[in-house]
XYZ file of C-alpha atoms in Angstrom:
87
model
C -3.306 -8.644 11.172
C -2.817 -8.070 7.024
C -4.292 -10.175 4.469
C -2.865 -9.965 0.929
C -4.930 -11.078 -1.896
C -3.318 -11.304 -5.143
C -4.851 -11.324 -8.438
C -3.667 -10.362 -11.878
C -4.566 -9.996 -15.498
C -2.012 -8.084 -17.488
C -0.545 -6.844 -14.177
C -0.935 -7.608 -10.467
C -3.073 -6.254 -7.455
C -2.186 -6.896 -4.121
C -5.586 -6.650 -2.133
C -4.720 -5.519 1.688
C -7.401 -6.160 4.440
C -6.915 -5.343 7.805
C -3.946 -3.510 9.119
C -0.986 -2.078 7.664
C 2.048 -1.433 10.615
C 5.506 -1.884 10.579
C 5.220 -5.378 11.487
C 4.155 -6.346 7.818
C 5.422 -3.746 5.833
C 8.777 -6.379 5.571
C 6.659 -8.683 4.043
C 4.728 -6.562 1.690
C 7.980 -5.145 0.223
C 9.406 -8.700 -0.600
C 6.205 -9.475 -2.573
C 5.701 -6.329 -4.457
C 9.438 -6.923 -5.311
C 9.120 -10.729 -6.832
C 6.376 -9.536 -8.256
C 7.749 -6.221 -9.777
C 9.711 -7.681 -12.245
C 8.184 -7.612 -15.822
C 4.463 -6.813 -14.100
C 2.933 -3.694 -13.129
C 1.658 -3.530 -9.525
C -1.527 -2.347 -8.157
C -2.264 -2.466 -3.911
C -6.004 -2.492 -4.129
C -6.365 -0.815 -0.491
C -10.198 -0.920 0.107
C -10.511 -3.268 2.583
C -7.711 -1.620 5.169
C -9.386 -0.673 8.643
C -5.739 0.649 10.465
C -2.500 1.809 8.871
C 0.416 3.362 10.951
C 2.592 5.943 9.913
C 5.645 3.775 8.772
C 2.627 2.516 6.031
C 1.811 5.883 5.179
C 5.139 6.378 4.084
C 5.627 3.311 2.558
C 2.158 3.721 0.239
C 3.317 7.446 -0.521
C 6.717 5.725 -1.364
C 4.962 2.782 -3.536
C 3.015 5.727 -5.728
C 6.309 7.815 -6.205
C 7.717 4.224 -7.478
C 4.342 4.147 -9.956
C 2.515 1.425 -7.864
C -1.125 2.352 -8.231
C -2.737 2.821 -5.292
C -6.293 1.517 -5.931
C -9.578 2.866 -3.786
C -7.799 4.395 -1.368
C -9.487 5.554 1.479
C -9.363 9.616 1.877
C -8.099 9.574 5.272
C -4.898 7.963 3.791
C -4.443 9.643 0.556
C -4.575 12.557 2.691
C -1.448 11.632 5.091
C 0.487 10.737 2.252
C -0.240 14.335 0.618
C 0.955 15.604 3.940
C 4.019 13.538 3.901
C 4.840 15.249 1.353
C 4.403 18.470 2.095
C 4.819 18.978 5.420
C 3.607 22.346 6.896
């Protein structure tokens, strides 16, 4: 299950608790994309216990986009890094 939090002052960050899958990436996409328009967008991903490797993709495809990719753990910045470079 994935909670979204949003909060915002001079831009907007999406807090994500629990886990990221396929299932929910639909519905993270739709709100980063109302919410893209005239804002910038932050996911705040502290609180995430799972993601799978659809989400990996997506988050390394959020930064590319310049969505800021708050606290994020070093297990995941480290499969997007290797997304992109794969050996």
């Amino acid at each position: 299950m994935l909670r979204i939090q949003r909060s915002g002052n001079g831009g907007v960050v999406l807090t994500l608790s629990g886990q990221l899958d396929e299932e929910n990436l639909a519905e993270l996409k739709t709100l980063i994309q109302s919410e893209a328009e005239g804002h910038r967008v932050a996911l705040d991903l502290k609180d995430l216990t799972l993601v799978d490797r659809e989400a990996v993709g997506f988050l390394g495809f959020c930064e590319a986009d310049s969505i800021e990719l708050k606290n994020c753990p070093a297990y995941i910045r480290e499969w997007i890094v290797r997304g992109r470079n794969p050996e």
